[in-house]
XYZ file of C-alpha atoms in Angstrom:
547
model
C -47.896 -7.910 -43.890
C -44.559 -9.627 -44.431
C -41.312 -7.991 -43.439
C -40.623 -6.847 -47.023
C -43.810 -4.777 -47.055
C -42.704 -2.533 -44.172
C -39.536 -1.256 -45.875
C -40.149 2.142 -47.386
C -43.355 2.704 -45.399
C -44.040 5.059 -42.498
C -45.486 3.500 -39.355
C -46.716 5.042 -36.148
C -47.162 8.341 -37.965
C -43.452 9.232 -37.860
C -41.049 6.278 -38.378
C -39.954 5.550 -41.953
C -38.591 2.002 -42.238
C -35.288 1.928 -44.159
C -33.931 -1.608 -43.812
C -34.061 -4.852 -41.888
C -31.417 -5.040 -39.146
C -32.154 -8.540 -37.865
C -34.818 -11.107 -37.218
C -35.631 -13.933 -34.873
C -38.406 -16.316 -34.091
C -40.453 -13.741 -32.202
C -39.527 -10.404 -33.771
C -38.031 -8.389 -36.621
C -35.863 -5.322 -36.003
C -35.706 -2.482 -38.531
C -33.677 0.681 -38.966
C -36.019 3.656 -39.140
C -35.661 7.395 -39.722
C -37.606 9.780 -37.508
C -39.710 11.986 -39.787
C -40.182 14.609 -37.047
C -36.582 14.704 -35.813
C -34.806 14.869 -39.154
C -31.710 12.684 -39.350
C -32.475 10.794 -36.139
C -32.283 7.008 -36.484
C -34.142 4.500 -34.328
C -34.281 0.725 -34.025
C -37.904 -0.329 -34.437
C -38.790 -3.796 -33.253
C -41.850 -5.532 -34.654
C -43.076 -8.025 -32.040
C -44.943 -11.008 -33.404
C -47.995 -11.823 -31.274
C -47.911 -15.051 -29.291
C -51.119 -16.904 -30.117
C -52.733 -13.548 -31.018
C -52.128 -12.336 -27.453
C -50.517 -8.871 -27.120
C -49.950 -9.316 -23.370
C -46.285 -10.195 -23.810
C -45.699 -7.191 -26.037
C -47.171 -4.855 -23.428
C -45.135 -6.536 -20.674
C -41.903 -6.043 -22.629
C -42.774 -2.397 -23.321
C -43.547 -1.746 -19.647
C -40.336 -3.476 -18.566
C -38.110 -1.572 -20.975
C -39.742 1.732 -20.035
C -38.606 1.268 -16.421
C -35.006 0.344 -17.173
C -32.515 3.183 -16.767
C -29.049 1.861 -17.536
C -26.561 3.199 -20.108
C -25.793 -0.317 -21.391
C -29.407 -1.390 -21.864
C -31.717 -0.323 -24.702
C -33.686 2.828 -23.934
C -37.333 2.646 -24.983
C -38.570 5.938 -26.447
C -41.969 4.917 -27.852
C -44.296 1.978 -28.444
C -47.576 1.500 -30.276
C -49.841 -1.060 -31.941
C -51.427 -1.047 -35.399
C -54.946 -1.821 -36.518
C -53.639 -5.182 -37.755
C -52.652 -6.134 -34.187
C -48.916 -5.619 -34.662
C -46.853 -4.242 -31.798
C -43.825 -1.986 -32.299
C -41.116 -0.857 -29.872
C -38.981 2.169 -30.741
C -35.553 2.075 -29.119
C -32.090 3.574 -29.333
C -30.265 2.550 -32.488
C -26.982 1.098 -31.302
C -24.304 1.162 -33.967
C -21.667 -1.517 -33.863
C -21.204 -5.214 -34.507
C -22.721 -7.924 -32.391
C -20.411 -10.186 -30.448
C -21.326 -12.965 -32.866
C -20.239 -10.790 -35.820
C -16.917 -10.008 -34.153
C -16.403 -13.654 -33.223
C -16.891 -14.788 -36.818
C -14.759 -11.939 -38.193
C -11.839 -13.017 -35.974
C -12.026 -16.622 -37.108
C -13.787 -17.684 -33.903
C -10.765 -16.769 -31.815
C -10.908 -13.880 -29.363
C -8.273 -13.008 -26.731
C -9.182 -14.477 -23.355
C -8.748 -11.084 -21.689
C -11.302 -9.546 -24.084
C -13.808 -12.320 -23.350
C -13.365 -11.824 -19.605
C -13.752 -8.046 -20.001
C -17.094 -8.703 -21.725
C -18.053 -11.089 -18.917
C -17.318 -8.409 -16.289
C -19.757 -6.035 -17.974
C -22.425 -8.728 -18.359
C -22.113 -9.528 -14.647
C -22.727 -5.863 -13.826
C -25.746 -5.785 -16.148
C -27.190 -8.973 -14.676
C -26.661 -7.607 -11.182
C -28.669 -4.501 -12.156
C -31.479 -6.615 -13.628
C -31.530 -9.255 -10.885
C -31.750 -6.634 -8.122
C -34.284 -4.475 -9.976
C -37.173 -3.265 -7.822
C -39.962 -3.977 -7.195
C -39.240 -7.330 -8.876
C -36.057 -8.810 -10.374
C -35.853 -9.125 -14.164
C -34.585 -12.363 -15.704
C -33.143 -11.814 -19.181
C -33.264 -15.511 -20.268
C -31.738 -15.155 -23.749
C -28.049 -14.298 -23.472
C -26.146 -15.253 -26.620
C -23.464 -13.567 -28.755
C -26.001 -12.193 -31.245
C -27.801 -10.334 -28.434
C -24.626 -8.599 -27.249
C -23.417 -5.524 -29.109
C -20.058 -3.797 -28.755
C -19.310 -0.153 -29.452
C -15.964 1.320 -30.460
C -14.849 1.440 -26.819
C -15.652 -2.282 -26.404
C -18.566 -1.369 -24.149
C -21.239 -4.057 -23.997
C -24.871 -3.317 -24.833
C -27.569 -5.927 -24.254
C -30.359 -5.988 -26.841
C -33.630 -7.903 -27.360
C -35.687 -8.284 -24.184
C -38.332 -10.313 -25.990
C -38.168 -13.276 -23.601
C -37.197 -11.416 -20.430
C -39.611 -11.672 -17.524
C -40.151 -10.477 -13.975
C -39.302 -13.056 -11.341
C -42.203 -13.953 -9.067
C -41.456 -15.625 -5.735
C -43.488 -18.758 -5.110
C -44.335 -19.358 -8.752
C -43.476 -22.901 -9.822
C -43.070 -22.405 -13.560
C -42.850 -19.807 -16.303
C -45.791 -19.096 -18.562
C -43.584 -19.539 -21.619
C -40.505 -21.733 -21.866
C -38.447 -19.790 -24.399
C -34.736 -19.596 -24.976
C -32.054 -20.341 -27.528
C -30.952 -23.956 -27.747
C -27.248 -24.166 -27.013
C -27.344 -21.333 -24.484
C -30.575 -21.563 -22.469
C -30.679 -23.220 -19.044
C -32.304 -26.669 -18.709
C -35.150 -25.316 -16.583
C -36.251 -23.109 -19.487
C -37.295 -26.248 -21.379
C -38.523 -28.333 -18.425
C -41.533 -26.290 -17.392
C -39.769 -24.927 -14.299
C -39.448 -21.348 -13.115
C -36.365 -19.445 -14.197
C -34.491 -17.139 -11.856
C -31.171 -15.273 -11.700
C -29.261 -18.561 -11.831
C -30.826 -19.298 -15.237
C -29.149 -16.185 -16.618
C -25.870 -17.332 -15.063
C -26.198 -20.654 -16.896
C -26.536 -18.773 -20.193
C -23.431 -16.761 -19.266
C -21.534 -20.008 -18.699
C -22.819 -21.381 -22.018
C -21.665 -18.276 -23.855
C -18.241 -18.294 -22.190
C -17.849 -21.978 -23.133
C -18.842 -21.130 -26.718
C -16.411 -18.211 -27.016
C -13.489 -19.940 -25.286
C -13.868 -23.197 -27.225
C -13.871 -21.686 -30.702
C -17.640 -21.892 -31.164
C -18.534 -25.262 -29.656
C -21.660 -25.853 -27.590
C -21.332 -27.408 -24.144
C -24.572 -29.375 -24.486
C -23.268 -31.035 -27.688
C -19.629 -31.717 -26.774
C -20.438 -32.882 -23.227
C -16.771 -32.226 -22.464
C -15.256 -30.057 -19.728
C -13.772 -26.856 -21.104
C -10.305 -27.777 -19.806
C -10.214 -30.727 -22.220
C -10.651 -28.341 -25.159
C -8.423 -25.529 -23.857
C -5.610 -26.798 -21.664
C -3.991 -23.337 -21.682
C -6.783 -21.729 -19.628
C -6.379 -21.130 -15.885
C -8.046 -23.762 -13.730
C -9.990 -21.079 -11.870
C -11.569 -19.974 -15.172
C -12.522 -23.459 -16.384
C -13.889 -24.368 -12.942
C -16.025 -21.199 -12.934
C -17.486 -22.103 -16.345
C -18.103 -25.644 -15.105
C -19.867 -24.291 -12.029
C -22.102 -22.061 -14.146
C -23.097 -25.006 -16.350
C -24.333 -27.238 -13.543
C -27.704 -28.789 -14.375
C -29.316 -27.974 -11.032
C -29.523 -24.248 -10.175
C -28.563 -24.784 -6.526
C -25.164 -26.129 -7.661
C -24.304 -23.070 -9.774
C -22.911 -19.704 -8.770
C -25.752 -17.976 -6.972
C -25.300 -14.370 -8.078
C -23.724 -12.324 -10.842
C -21.424 -10.689 -8.299
C -20.124 -14.102 -7.239
C -19.197 -14.821 -10.865
C -17.509 -11.443 -11.179
C -15.540 -11.942 -7.965
C -14.317 -15.349 -9.156
C -13.237 -13.977 -12.539
C -11.668 -10.902 -10.979
C -9.368 -13.118 -8.926
C -7.983 -14.449 -12.245
C -8.010 -11.350 -14.439
C -8.053 -7.838 -12.967
C -10.647 -5.468 -14.363
C -9.290 -2.943 -16.891
C -9.900 -0.165 -14.346
C -7.467 -1.707 -11.879
C -4.708 0.708 -10.874
C -1.586 -0.024 -12.942
C 1.776 -0.821 -11.459
C 3.462 2.192 -9.897
C 6.569 3.159 -7.999
C 6.929 3.989 -4.335
C 9.093 6.749 -2.924
C 12.219 4.629 -3.347
C 11.365 3.916 -7.003
C 10.609 0.286 -6.213
C 7.936 -1.281 -8.403
C 4.676 -1.821 -6.540
C 2.344 -4.472 -7.966
C -1.382 -3.744 -8.412
C -3.550 -4.536 -5.413
C -6.062 -7.365 -5.737
C -9.726 -6.412 -5.283
C -11.091 -8.567 -2.489
C -14.395 -8.922 -0.652
C -13.591 -10.650 2.640
C -16.409 -11.800 4.917
C -15.389 -12.064 8.590
C -17.570 -13.630 11.261
C -17.440 -15.552 14.506
C -18.292 -19.198 15.016
C -20.131 -18.131 18.165
C -20.909 -14.913 20.025
C -18.185 -12.938 21.758
C -15.281 -14.512 19.893
C -14.024 -11.199 18.507
C -14.863 -10.959 14.789
C -15.069 -7.138 14.916
C -11.774 -6.938 16.780
C -10.203 -9.241 14.182
C -11.520 -7.083 11.331
C -9.966 -3.992 12.918
C -6.677 -5.854 13.425
C -6.580 -6.747 9.732
C -7.567 -3.227 8.681
C -4.872 -1.497 10.712
C -2.210 -3.978 9.624
C -3.170 -3.246 6.002
C -3.101 0.475 6.841
C 0.461 0.139 8.111
C 1.322 -1.503 4.775
C -0.256 1.493 2.932
C -3.002 -0.704 1.485
C -6.442 0.983 1.207
C -9.179 -0.982 2.951
C -12.654 -0.640 4.421
C -14.372 -2.297 7.385
C -18.135 -2.695 6.946
C -20.373 -3.682 9.839
C -23.233 -5.914 8.680
C -26.385 -3.790 9.245
C -28.331 -6.664 10.843
C -25.897 -7.294 13.710
C -25.720 -5.625 17.113
C -23.671 -2.404 16.744
C -20.152 -2.515 18.127
C -17.775 -0.867 15.663
C -18.880 2.722 16.306
C -18.195 2.338 20.025
C -14.838 0.599 19.540
C -13.727 3.482 17.307
C -14.965 6.124 19.763
C -17.283 7.451 17.078
C -18.799 10.297 19.098
C -15.381 11.972 19.000
C -13.654 10.510 15.952
C -16.440 10.358 13.337
C -16.667 13.340 10.911
C -19.156 15.992 11.943
C -21.174 15.544 8.749
C -20.990 11.746 8.833
C -24.206 9.847 8.026
C -24.568 6.093 8.399
C -24.358 4.682 4.891
C -26.563 1.621 5.494
C -29.407 3.917 6.578
C -29.023 6.065 3.457
C -29.132 3.005 1.202
C -32.179 1.503 2.895
C -34.000 4.836 2.569
C -32.676 5.347 -0.988
C -31.406 8.746 0.081
C -28.733 10.582 -1.884
C -26.176 12.260 0.332
C -22.886 14.079 -0.102
C -21.657 13.396 3.412
C -17.984 12.648 3.844
C -16.617 9.203 4.501
C -15.038 8.238 7.787
C -11.393 7.495 7.124
C -8.380 6.891 9.303
C -5.298 6.798 7.115
C -5.731 3.970 4.626
C -8.768 2.544 6.471
C -12.400 3.535 5.912
C -14.956 2.752 8.613
C -18.572 1.875 7.757
C -20.241 1.209 11.134
C -23.882 0.755 12.098
C -25.721 3.412 14.015
C -25.132 2.681 17.728
C -28.906 2.354 18.215
C -29.084 -0.392 15.601
C -30.610 -0.707 12.130
C -34.442 -0.610 12.311
C -35.329 -1.608 8.736
C -35.228 -4.836 6.735
C -31.894 -5.383 4.996
C -32.089 -7.155 1.650
C -29.278 -8.955 -0.239
C -29.496 -6.299 -2.967
C -28.824 -3.624 -0.329
C -25.497 -5.256 0.511
C -24.322 -4.984 -3.075
C -25.496 -1.382 -3.301
C -23.428 -0.650 -0.201
C -20.482 -2.594 -1.605
C -20.560 -0.523 -4.803
C -20.283 2.721 -2.814
C -16.960 1.625 -1.300
C -14.044 2.384 -3.586
C -11.404 0.377 -1.725
C -9.567 -2.699 -3.063
C -9.892 -4.624 0.219
C -13.339 -4.725 1.865
C -13.609 -6.472 5.236
C -17.289 -7.221 5.943
C -17.966 -8.081 9.581
C -21.067 -10.329 9.900
C -20.612 -11.325 13.566
C -22.616 -14.578 13.939
C -25.327 -13.782 11.366
C -24.252 -16.499 8.946
C -27.870 -17.582 8.364
C -29.132 -14.166 7.247
C -30.007 -14.195 3.498
C -27.892 -11.108 2.807
C -24.873 -12.701 4.527
C -25.312 -15.941 2.587
C -25.421 -13.902 -0.637
C -22.217 -12.121 0.399
C -20.528 -15.459 1.107
C -21.487 -16.677 -2.364
C -19.726 -13.600 -3.782
C -16.799 -13.314 -1.351
C -13.184 -13.921 -2.305
C -12.291 -15.072 1.216
C -14.349 -16.145 4.226
C -12.685 -15.795 7.639
C -14.164 -17.643 10.605
C -12.964 -16.493 14.021
C -13.045 -18.932 16.954
C -11.301 -19.324 20.267
C -9.822 -22.298 22.046
C -13.056 -23.441 23.647
C -13.595 -27.134 22.846
C -17.096 -27.133 24.256
C -18.268 -24.203 22.141
C -16.759 -25.614 18.948
C -18.662 -28.864 19.467
C -22.055 -27.289 19.956
C -24.721 -28.448 17.448
C -24.970 -24.875 16.154
C -21.204 -24.749 15.603
C -21.211 -28.099 13.817
C -24.042 -26.898 11.567
C -21.952 -23.855 10.654
C -18.934 -26.063 9.947
C -21.141 -27.959 7.465
C -22.161 -24.659 5.841
C -18.527 -23.590 5.523
C -17.706 -26.974 3.999
C -20.428 -26.358 1.396
C -18.848 -23.012 0.532
C -15.457 -24.696 0.147
C -16.903 -27.309 -2.189
C -18.188 -24.427 -4.325
C -14.644 -23.099 -4.610
C -14.745 -20.546 -1.791
C -11.691 -20.036 0.393
C -12.572 -20.496 4.066
C -9.923 -19.714 6.679
C -10.090 -20.284 10.426
C -8.434 -17.748 12.718
C -7.933 -18.472 16.421
C -8.331 -15.626 18.884
C -6.014 -16.580 21.730
C -3.897 -19.586 22.655
C -4.661 -22.864 24.374
C -1.643 -24.279 26.210
C 0.092 -27.627 25.724
C -1.628 -30.777 24.478
C -5.037 -29.206 24.909
C -4.423 -27.148 21.773
C -3.577 -30.260 19.736
C -6.794 -31.941 20.838
C -8.765 -28.787 20.049
C -7.234 -28.436 16.564
C -7.975 -32.096 15.836
C -11.653 -31.448 16.580
C -11.838 -28.705 13.903
C -12.452 -29.218 10.161
C -9.090 -27.524 9.488
C -6.288 -26.097 11.581
C -6.435 -22.320 12.146
C -4.414 -20.460 9.542
C -3.132 -18.077 12.204
C -3.615 -17.145 15.855
C -4.102 -13.625 17.142
C -1.726 -12.691 19.966
C -3.000 -12.250 23.503
C -3.783 -8.570 24.079
C -4.841 -7.392 27.514
C -8.535 -6.559 27.539
C -7.822 -3.793 30.045
C -5.345 -2.234 27.587
C -7.959 -2.472 24.808
C -10.566 -0.689 26.937
C -8.085 2.031 27.926
C -7.269 2.626 24.258
C -10.971 2.848 23.380
C -11.562 5.425 26.090
C -8.660 7.446 24.746
C -10.223 7.261 21.274
C -7.362 5.163 19.913
C -6.965 1.836 18.139
C -4.748 -0.360 20.272
C -3.798 -2.040 16.986
C -1.924 1.155 16.064
C 0.463 0.890 19.002
C 3.860 -0.112 17.551
C 4.388 -3.091 19.852
C 0.895 -4.465 19.194
C 1.138 -3.787 15.476
C 4.402 -5.671 15.262
C 2.835 -8.685 16.998
C -0.175 -8.546 14.671
C 1.961 -8.307 11.530
C 3.795 -11.494 12.519
C 0.674 -13.350 13.626
C -1.423 -12.377 10.590
C 1.324 -12.948 8.006
C -0.052 -16.348 6.819
C -3.481 -14.791 6.267
C -2.102 -11.654 4.592
C -0.105 -13.783 2.171
C -3.360 -15.430 1.084
C -5.311 -12.179 0.841
C -2.638 -10.185 -0.965
C -0.814 -12.994 -2.812
C 2.779 -13.857 -1.927
C 4.293 -11.420 -4.411
C 2.248 -8.444 -3.207
C 2.894 -9.323 0.444
C 6.620 -9.528 -0.190
C 6.782 -6.177 -1.994
C 4.452 -4.335 0.362
C 5.413 -6.253 3.482
C 5.356 -4.461 6.810
C 8.784 -3.580 8.130
C 8.404 -2.244 11.650
C 10.816 -1.182 14.295
C 8.739 -0.943 17.430
C 9.365 2.143 19.478
C 9.780 1.345 23.157
C 7.751 3.586 25.442
C 8.786 4.538 28.987
C 5.915 2.386 30.233
C 7.255 -0.712 28.462
C 10.824 0.010 29.702
C 9.696 0.239 33.345
C 7.514 -2.866 32.945
C 10.553 -4.802 31.740
C 13.218 -3.386 34.054
C 11.187 -2.501 37.125
């Protein structure tokens, strides 16, 4: 039967077709009234069989049935007819498509609105790409498949060409997509993955920001068409549109982090006033990966130094210990005494998919997320890192990876990070090891992809030796941590204290870390929230100075 024949008929024993909502090459979507639930409207999708094979219809139905996300279509029923037609019954989402809105506004939308849509699409892609037991690749992002409600909330529709990603498979069974938006590999007989969806996101951003032009037709960088756009935005679109997947952004969270550094999300805390009625600028949301070039260089100590300096500036932050590394943070913080009585290790809860109402471990403006002192016994997947990241409601997240730069979850974090901090000490021999040089090459790759990589020296090297050491590095250290007596650090740990909280030490750290803090917080935020300390002299320091 043609599409006209369905209107006015009742199918599936309960759905009366009222009108045609939309159509594409593989399906027609109708508005239907539920004859059992009077007044209830549904969107009924008629799926056209592919070469008389209903396998794809059943796969789409099974996929949609498993999805539980408020911004994705909820499948409520599906059935087939004697004629071999397949029907999906889904939520009826009222509202215009993004394409409708784009045309209505004369193909000009505010950049902030486009970025707000992109934020939501990144969250949706992250949900799909980390879906278990297998990731889901959407494959057909375009303005006509994005709907907006009255609150400008995005809803993705039409999963007709979505598929589960299978590791080791060389190509897709069907190469389907919309010309102008689909990734090259969708038409080259190659397997699609999460990066294919990111290409379509880049294509759609190009289309919306250029007034409706297609990147594959113009063959022009976006900055040539819109010179008013920030360079960070045009470079992100350019990165998404790279022909080879390995040259694109590698995850939806990486895209979101890059865009968030340009435009804050609408949920960002607005400007406020401090106790002296001075205007305080909003804090930037930052994921900062911290690790050592080699073992024992002090990446955990550096993370704590940064956290307590931010605490002294009244800036909320969290220190996360990478679950795959050897535990250290719990001991340094004297966890047996200082951790909350009902504290449970968050990484363990996430790996076990356990829901818990245990309290967080906070110390002023810092939140600690350590590993269990006995280590993490399970496999830690990249998706687990993002689940953990989403549980932390702090603007600055310091993620300590120690030396586990090669772990897949750490590499995924680095692709998504706003800043990467590499801690090293003045040991020329260690910096010239083959393993160190290989890491330098990895960091250089991150920088070429637009990531900010900073080197921090832990300790000084005297005289000309320091110059020779700096010359051997890819870049000079942005800052150098002051020398702090190891004996004093151990004494503080045994007392259950952070030596970084001692006024004299904190003052040294605030001066030493200032170049790095200016980068993390931006110059304006650093200036307005800058640490102003007057170190209190203890009797011990007076006797040490005067004898």
